[in-house]
């Protein structure tokens, strides 16, 4: 039975604690009349509960349904594994992993009533960040099976190295020589670490391509559990699928100075 009424997409992470630029731009865009904004803290259980109440109120008022949940909120953290900060590690997991689990758990009942939907979960020097995303991938794979009986599709979006141009790595980083076991060649590579932007596509192009893939098969998305998207995604998929892991290891080792260290 088709569900009548407007279809809503809930997207987290449009506004950050430091900047509302993207949200402000959205509110002055041609889509402004179709956008309803909330200001939750996704790392807070109380704030997430308030968001659920606000969304339920909106759906009840408009007679609509929640069709897609996009977990876009997240934070990056680029640092050599031996120099990780405990507080930053906690922040990364709170935002990238635990908050997504909470959001999915909170809004899954609303999505199951719609009969369809997608839960989207949006590098060397990124051990803490990678660990948080690896946990999220494992969680999403299980969630995909558990929500399938309710008609809710779960897709993991793999935005590969060089994926999308953004400011996630814009802040300068450096490691004092006195605090590191790594030689100058590796520290210099880390300080100049901007690879995620070098081959990135524009956010607009990324979003357009991603939405097309998610809307396949009547909104159930692609059959594959992972969606590879972003600049160089095809190359990374090819290397990961058909070549031994040593090939990828060698590429990254050369890119970030680790191969030079091996010869020192």
mmCIF file of C-alpha atoms in Angstrom:
data_model
loop_
_atom_site.group_PDB
_atom_site.id
_atom_site.type_symbol
_atom_site.label_atom_id
_atom_site.label_comp_id
_atom_site.label_asym_id
_atom_site.label_seq_id
_atom_site.Cartn_x
_atom_site.Cartn_y
_atom_site.Cartn_z
ATOM 1 C CA UNK A 1 0.000 0.000 0.000
ATOM 2 C CA UNK A 2 1.483 3.337 -1.027
ATOM 3 C CA UNK A 3 1.913 5.907 1.720
ATOM 4 C CA UNK A 4 0.519 9.310 0.856
ATOM 5 C CA UNK A 5 1.823 12.670 1.956
ATOM 6 C CA UNK A 6 5.153 14.432 1.546
ATOM 7 C CA UNK A 7 8.396 12.468 1.690
ATOM 8 C CA UNK A 8 11.076 13.719 4.073
ATOM 9 C CA UNK A 9 14.828 13.178 4.193
ATOM 10 C CA UNK A 10 16.557 13.701 7.549
ATOM 11 C CA UNK A 11 20.187 14.817 7.156
ATOM 12 C CA UNK A 12 22.486 15.302 10.140
ATOM 13 C CA UNK A 13 25.641 17.390 10.129
ATOM 14 C CA UNK A 14 24.642 20.269 7.842
ATOM 15 C CA UNK A 15 25.527 22.735 10.600
ATOM 16 C CA UNK A 16 28.527 22.328 12.904
ATOM 17 C CA UNK A 17 29.270 23.863 16.281
ATOM 18 C CA UNK A 18 31.740 26.224 14.612
ATOM 19 C CA UNK A 19 29.970 27.105 11.382
ATOM 20 C CA UNK A 20 26.463 27.423 9.991
ATOM 21 C CA UNK A 21 27.611 28.470 6.506
ATOM 22 C CA UNK A 22 26.138 25.456 4.694
ATOM 23 C CA UNK A 23 22.834 25.745 6.531
ATOM 24 C CA UNK A 24 22.602 29.475 5.892
ATOM 25 C CA UNK A 25 23.230 28.892 2.184
ATOM 26 C CA UNK A 26 20.546 26.217 2.092
ATOM 27 C CA UNK A 27 18.002 28.526 3.681
ATOM 28 C CA UNK A 28 18.539 31.105 0.924
ATOM 29 C CA UNK A 29 18.534 28.566 -1.915
ATOM 30 C CA UNK A 30 15.632 27.762 -4.278
ATOM 31 C CA UNK A 31 14.883 24.802 -1.987
ATOM 32 C CA UNK A 32 14.412 26.961 1.114
ATOM 33 C CA UNK A 33 10.634 26.424 1.265
ATOM 34 C CA UNK A 34 11.168 22.673 1.257
ATOM 35 C CA UNK A 35 13.694 22.704 4.103
ATOM 36 C CA UNK A 36 12.934 22.418 7.818
ATOM 37 C CA UNK A 37 15.916 22.980 10.098
ATOM 38 C CA UNK A 38 16.707 21.642 13.564
ATOM 39 C CA UNK A 39 19.766 22.225 15.736
ATOM 40 C CA UNK A 40 20.493 19.014 17.648
ATOM 41 C CA UNK A 41 23.735 17.779 19.164
ATOM 42 C CA UNK A 42 24.033 14.265 17.727
ATOM 43 C CA UNK A 43 26.407 13.246 20.521
ATOM 44 C CA UNK A 44 23.727 13.972 23.139
ATOM 45 C CA UNK A 45 21.023 11.420 23.966
ATOM 46 C CA UNK A 46 18.684 14.131 25.274
ATOM 47 C CA UNK A 47 19.153 16.250 22.177
ATOM 48 C CA UNK A 48 18.491 13.250 19.936
ATOM 49 C CA UNK A 49 15.262 12.520 21.822
ATOM 50 C CA UNK A 50 14.192 16.128 21.337
ATOM 51 C CA UNK A 51 14.954 15.828 17.634
ATOM 52 C CA UNK A 52 12.786 12.710 17.405
ATOM 53 C CA UNK A 53 9.898 14.572 19.042
ATOM 54 C CA UNK A 54 10.299 17.513 16.659
ATOM 55 C CA UNK A 55 10.410 15.260 13.592
ATOM 56 C CA UNK A 56 7.383 13.248 14.747
ATOM 57 C CA UNK A 57 5.477 16.496 15.288
ATOM 58 C CA UNK A 58 6.360 17.670 11.781
ATOM 59 C CA UNK A 59 5.341 14.371 10.170
ATOM 60 C CA UNK A 60 2.069 14.329 12.072
ATOM 61 C CA UNK A 61 1.280 17.916 11.101
ATOM 62 C CA UNK A 62 2.120 17.460 7.412
ATOM 63 C CA UNK A 63 0.887 13.885 7.048
ATOM 64 C CA UNK A 64 4.270 12.879 5.679
ATOM 65 C CA UNK A 65 6.757 10.074 6.238
ATOM 66 C CA UNK A 66 10.489 9.743 6.765
ATOM 67 C CA UNK A 67 11.945 7.975 3.731
ATOM 68 C CA UNK A 68 15.688 8.542 4.081
ATOM 69 C CA UNK A 69 18.068 9.064 6.972
ATOM 70 C CA UNK A 70 21.466 10.488 6.022
ATOM 71 C CA UNK A 71 24.079 10.297 8.775
ATOM 72 C CA UNK A 72 26.285 13.096 7.498
ATOM 73 C CA UNK A 73 27.567 14.347 10.857
ATOM 74 C CA UNK A 74 31.169 13.410 11.501
ATOM 75 C CA UNK A 75 34.616 14.675 12.338
ATOM 76 C CA UNK A 76 38.051 13.956 10.940
ATOM 77 C CA UNK A 77 41.260 13.407 12.875
ATOM 78 C CA UNK A 78 44.560 13.040 11.070
ATOM 79 C CA UNK A 79 47.441 12.058 13.314
ATOM 80 C CA UNK A 80 50.153 9.429 13.427
ATOM 81 C CA UNK A 81 49.042 6.515 15.609
ATOM 82 C CA UNK A 82 51.857 7.039 18.121
ATOM 83 C CA UNK A 83 50.769 10.648 18.688
ATOM 84 C CA UNK A 84 47.028 10.199 19.180
ATOM 85 C CA UNK A 85 45.319 12.226 21.897
ATOM 86 C CA UNK A 86 42.882 10.310 24.132
ATOM 87 C CA UNK A 87 40.322 13.124 24.278
ATOM 88 C CA UNK A 88 40.307 13.515 20.496
ATOM 89 C CA UNK A 89 39.918 9.746 20.030
ATOM 90 C CA UNK A 90 36.873 9.835 22.307
ATOM 91 C CA UNK A 91 35.389 12.762 20.360
ATOM 92 C CA UNK A 92 35.911 10.965 17.044
ATOM 93 C CA UNK A 93 34.155 7.798 18.197
ATOM 94 C CA UNK A 94 31.366 9.758 19.916
ATOM 95 C CA UNK A 95 30.634 11.604 16.663
ATOM 96 C CA UNK A 96 31.453 9.072 13.939
ATOM 97 C CA UNK A 97 30.272 5.859 15.584
ATOM 98 C CA UNK A 98 28.194 6.158 18.756
ATOM 99 C CA UNK A 99 26.109 9.107 17.505
ATOM 100 C CA UNK A 100 25.221 7.249 14.297
ATOM 101 C CA UNK A 101 24.188 4.184 16.309
ATOM 102 C CA UNK A 102 21.974 6.387 18.471
ATOM 103 C CA UNK A 103 20.398 8.169 15.495
ATOM 104 C CA UNK A 104 19.675 4.878 13.694
ATOM 105 C CA UNK A 105 18.215 3.313 16.819
ATOM 106 C CA UNK A 106 16.037 6.361 17.436
ATOM 107 C CA UNK A 107 14.650 6.853 13.927
ATOM 108 C CA UNK A 108 14.443 3.275 12.598
ATOM 109 C CA UNK A 109 10.840 2.865 13.848
ATOM 110 C CA UNK A 110 9.757 5.924 11.839
ATOM 111 C CA UNK A 111 11.449 4.597 8.723
ATOM 112 C CA UNK A 112 9.920 1.141 9.039
ATOM 113 C CA UNK A 113 6.445 2.669 8.869
ATOM 114 C CA UNK A 114 7.332 4.251 5.525
ATOM 115 C CA UNK A 115 8.043 0.859 3.968
ATOM 116 C CA UNK A 116 11.303 1.990 2.420
ATOM 117 C CA UNK A 117 14.343 4.026 3.288
ATOM 118 C CA UNK A 118 18.103 4.185 3.409
ATOM 119 C CA UNK A 119 20.505 4.671 6.246
ATOM 120 C CA UNK A 120 23.685 6.224 4.888
ATOM 121 C CA UNK A 121 26.839 6.389 6.775
ATOM 122 C CA UNK A 122 28.970 8.790 4.999
ATOM 123 C CA UNK A 123 43.168 7.279 5.119
ATOM 124 C CA UNK A 124 47.580 6.739 6.347
ATOM 125 C CA UNK A 125 47.670 9.289 9.257
ATOM 126 C CA UNK A 126 44.052 8.480 10.158
ATOM 127 C CA UNK A 127 44.171 5.522 12.543
ATOM 128 C CA UNK A 128 41.566 6.842 15.010
ATOM 129 C CA UNK A 129 39.294 8.096 12.210
ATOM 130 C CA UNK A 130 39.623 4.817 10.310
ATOM 131 C CA UNK A 131 38.884 2.793 13.433
ATOM 132 C CA UNK A 132 35.673 4.747 14.047
ATOM 133 C CA UNK A 133 34.549 4.176 10.437
ATOM 134 C CA UNK A 134 35.501 0.484 10.502
ATOM 135 C CA UNK A 135 33.283 0.040 13.555
ATOM 136 C CA UNK A 136 30.509 1.869 11.723
ATOM 137 C CA UNK A 137 30.837 -0.400 8.677
ATOM 138 C CA UNK A 138 30.519 -3.524 10.834
ATOM 139 C CA UNK A 139 27.521 -2.032 12.642
ATOM 140 C CA UNK A 140 25.847 -1.078 9.356
ATOM 141 C CA UNK A 141 26.289 -4.560 7.884
ATOM 142 C CA UNK A 142 24.421 -6.040 10.845
ATOM 143 C CA UNK A 143 21.786 -3.292 10.782
ATOM 144 C CA UNK A 144 21.189 -3.993 7.085
ATOM 145 C CA UNK A 145 20.139 -7.574 7.851
ATOM 146 C CA UNK A 146 18.101 -6.715 10.939
ATOM 147 C CA UNK A 147 16.077 -3.941 9.255
ATOM 148 C CA UNK A 148 15.491 -5.778 5.969
ATOM 149 C CA UNK A 149 12.257 -7.437 7.227
ATOM 150 C CA UNK A 150 10.809 -3.949 7.800
ATOM 151 C CA UNK A 151 11.603 -2.786 4.272
ATOM 152 C CA UNK A 152 14.374 -0.443 5.405
ATOM 153 C CA UNK A 153 17.499 -0.571 3.241
ATOM 154 C CA UNK A 154 20.881 0.226 4.750
ATOM 155 C CA UNK A 155 23.739 1.396 2.540
ATOM 156 C CA UNK A 156 27.308 2.255 3.481
ATOM 157 C CA UNK A 157 28.691 5.041 1.330
ATOM 158 C CA UNK A 158 32.416 4.582 0.763
ATOM 159 C CA UNK A 159 33.743 8.062 0.016
ATOM 160 C CA UNK A 160 37.237 6.990 -0.960
ATOM 161 C CA UNK A 161 40.542 8.748 -0.588
ATOM 162 C CA UNK A 162 40.303 11.918 -2.635
ATOM 163 C CA UNK A 163 36.534 11.654 -2.451
ATOM 164 C CA UNK A 164 34.962 15.068 -1.942
ATOM 165 C CA UNK A 165 36.427 18.545 -1.676
ATOM 166 C CA UNK A 166 35.832 19.959 1.800
ATOM 167 C CA UNK A 167 37.588 21.648 4.707
ATOM 168 C CA UNK A 168 38.001 18.457 6.736
ATOM 169 C CA UNK A 169 41.795 18.592 6.434
ATOM 170 C CA UNK A 170 42.255 22.341 6.033
ATOM 171 C CA UNK A 171 43.731 22.930 9.491
ATOM 172 C CA UNK A 172 47.564 22.862 9.476
ATOM 173 C CA UNK A 173 49.187 20.036 11.432
ATOM 174 C CA UNK A 174 52.716 19.472 12.652
ATOM 175 C CA UNK A 175 54.601 17.160 14.991
ATOM 176 C CA UNK A 176 57.577 18.538 16.937
ATOM 177 C CA UNK A 177 60.729 16.550 16.201
ATOM 178 C CA UNK A 178 61.388 16.029 19.905
ATOM 179 C CA UNK A 179 58.081 14.172 20.332
ATOM 180 C CA UNK A 180 58.303 11.794 17.381
ATOM 181 C CA UNK A 181 60.032 8.551 16.494
ATOM 182 C CA UNK A 182 59.525 9.404 12.819
ATOM 183 C CA UNK A 183 62.217 11.121 10.723
ATOM 184 C CA UNK A 184 61.794 14.502 9.040
ATOM 185 C CA UNK A 185 60.655 12.973 5.717
ATOM 186 C CA UNK A 186 57.580 11.442 7.353
ATOM 187 C CA UNK A 187 56.854 14.499 9.506
ATOM 188 C CA UNK A 188 57.004 16.720 6.411
ATOM 189 C CA UNK A 189 54.607 14.407 4.562
ATOM 190 C CA UNK A 190 52.208 14.609 7.495
ATOM 191 C CA UNK A 191 52.451 18.403 7.723
ATOM 192 C CA UNK A 192 51.640 18.704 4.000
ATOM 193 C CA UNK A 193 48.896 16.094 4.176
ATOM 194 C CA UNK A 194 46.166 17.284 1.778
ATOM 195 C CA UNK A 195 45.564 14.163 -0.285
ATOM 196 C CA UNK A 196 41.860 14.011 0.458
ATOM 197 C CA UNK A 197 41.396 17.206 -1.556
ATOM 198 C CA UNK A 198 43.812 16.604 -4.424
ATOM 199 C CA UNK A 199 41.466 14.532 -6.592
ATOM 200 C CA UNK A 200 38.189 15.345 -4.917
ATOM 201 C CA UNK A 201 34.974 16.100 -6.786
ATOM 202 C CA UNK A 202 32.724 19.024 -5.899
ATOM 203 C CA UNK A 203 30.077 18.411 -3.209
ATOM 204 C CA UNK A 204 27.370 19.149 -5.792
ATOM 205 C CA UNK A 205 28.628 16.541 -8.247
ATOM 206 C CA UNK A 206 29.092 14.015 -5.456
ATOM 207 C CA UNK A 207 25.558 14.532 -4.129
ATOM 208 C CA UNK A 208 23.937 14.306 -7.572
ATOM 209 C CA UNK A 209 25.639 10.997 -8.380
ATOM 210 C CA UNK A 210 24.969 9.550 -4.932
ATOM 211 C CA UNK A 211 21.266 10.420 -4.939
ATOM 212 C CA UNK A 212 20.801 8.731 -8.329
ATOM 213 C CA UNK A 213 22.284 5.524 -6.954
ATOM 214 C CA UNK A 214 20.180 5.653 -3.797
ATOM 215 C CA UNK A 215 16.958 6.116 -5.755
ATOM 216 C CA UNK A 216 17.468 2.992 -7.864
ATOM 217 C CA UNK A 217 14.961 0.142 -7.570
ATOM 218 C CA UNK A 218 12.158 2.380 -6.355
ATOM 219 C CA UNK A 219 14.147 4.051 -3.615
ATOM 220 C CA UNK A 220 15.624 0.839 -2.246
ATOM 221 C CA UNK A 221 19.062 1.753 -3.545
ATOM 222 C CA UNK A 222 21.610 -0.492 -5.231
ATOM 223 C CA UNK A 223 21.786 -4.202 -4.540
ATOM 224 C CA UNK A 224 25.346 -3.893 -3.253
ATOM 225 C CA UNK A 225 25.781 -3.228 0.468
ATOM 226 C CA UNK A 226 28.439 -0.593 -0.266
ATOM 227 C CA UNK A 227 28.221 2.448 -2.534
ATOM 228 C CA UNK A 228 31.574 3.614 -3.881
ATOM 229 C CA UNK A 229 31.472 7.324 -4.633
ATOM 230 C CA UNK A 230 33.785 10.309 -4.963
ATOM 231 C CA UNK A 231 37.005 11.114 -6.756
ATOM 232 C CA UNK A 232 39.273 8.108 -7.367
ATOM 233 C CA UNK A 233 36.607 5.765 -5.990
ATOM 234 C CA UNK A 234 36.774 3.564 -9.091
ATOM 235 C CA UNK A 235 40.556 3.289 -8.857
ATOM 236 C CA UNK A 236 40.497 2.396 -5.165
ATOM 237 C CA UNK A 237 37.730 -0.165 -5.739
ATOM 238 C CA UNK A 238 39.729 -1.753 -8.567
ATOM 239 C CA UNK A 239 42.904 -1.996 -6.479
ATOM 240 C CA UNK A 240 41.038 -3.278 -3.429
ATOM 241 C CA UNK A 241 39.080 -5.890 -5.392
ATOM 242 C CA UNK A 242 41.538 -7.323 -7.898
ATOM 243 C CA UNK A 243 45.025 -6.661 -6.527
ATOM 244 C CA UNK A 244 46.853 -8.009 -3.472
ATOM 245 C CA UNK A 245 46.866 -5.769 -0.412
ATOM 246 C CA UNK A 246 50.607 -5.221 -0.809
ATOM 247 C CA UNK A 247 49.934 -3.040 -3.879
ATOM 248 C CA UNK A 248 47.796 -0.591 -1.890
ATOM 249 C CA UNK A 249 50.275 -0.679 0.992
ATOM 250 C CA UNK A 250 53.144 0.213 -1.347
ATOM 251 C CA UNK A 251 51.211 3.119 -2.896
ATOM 252 C CA UNK A 252 50.350 4.695 0.456
ATOM 253 C CA UNK A 253 53.823 4.042 1.824
ATOM 254 C CA UNK A 254 55.363 6.014 -1.045
ATOM 255 C CA UNK A 255 52.754 8.784 -0.921
ATOM 256 C CA UNK A 256 53.384 9.583 2.729
ATOM 257 C CA UNK A 257 57.106 9.073 3.116
ATOM 258 C CA UNK A 258 57.032 5.760 4.968
ATOM 259 C CA UNK A 259 58.980 4.009 2.208
ATOM 260 C CA UNK A 260 61.754 6.584 2.637
ATOM 261 C CA UNK A 261 61.882 5.749 6.321
ATOM 262 C CA UNK A 262 62.369 2.069 5.523
ATOM 263 C CA UNK A 263 65.545 2.961 3.622
ATOM 264 C CA UNK A 264 66.993 5.191 6.335
#
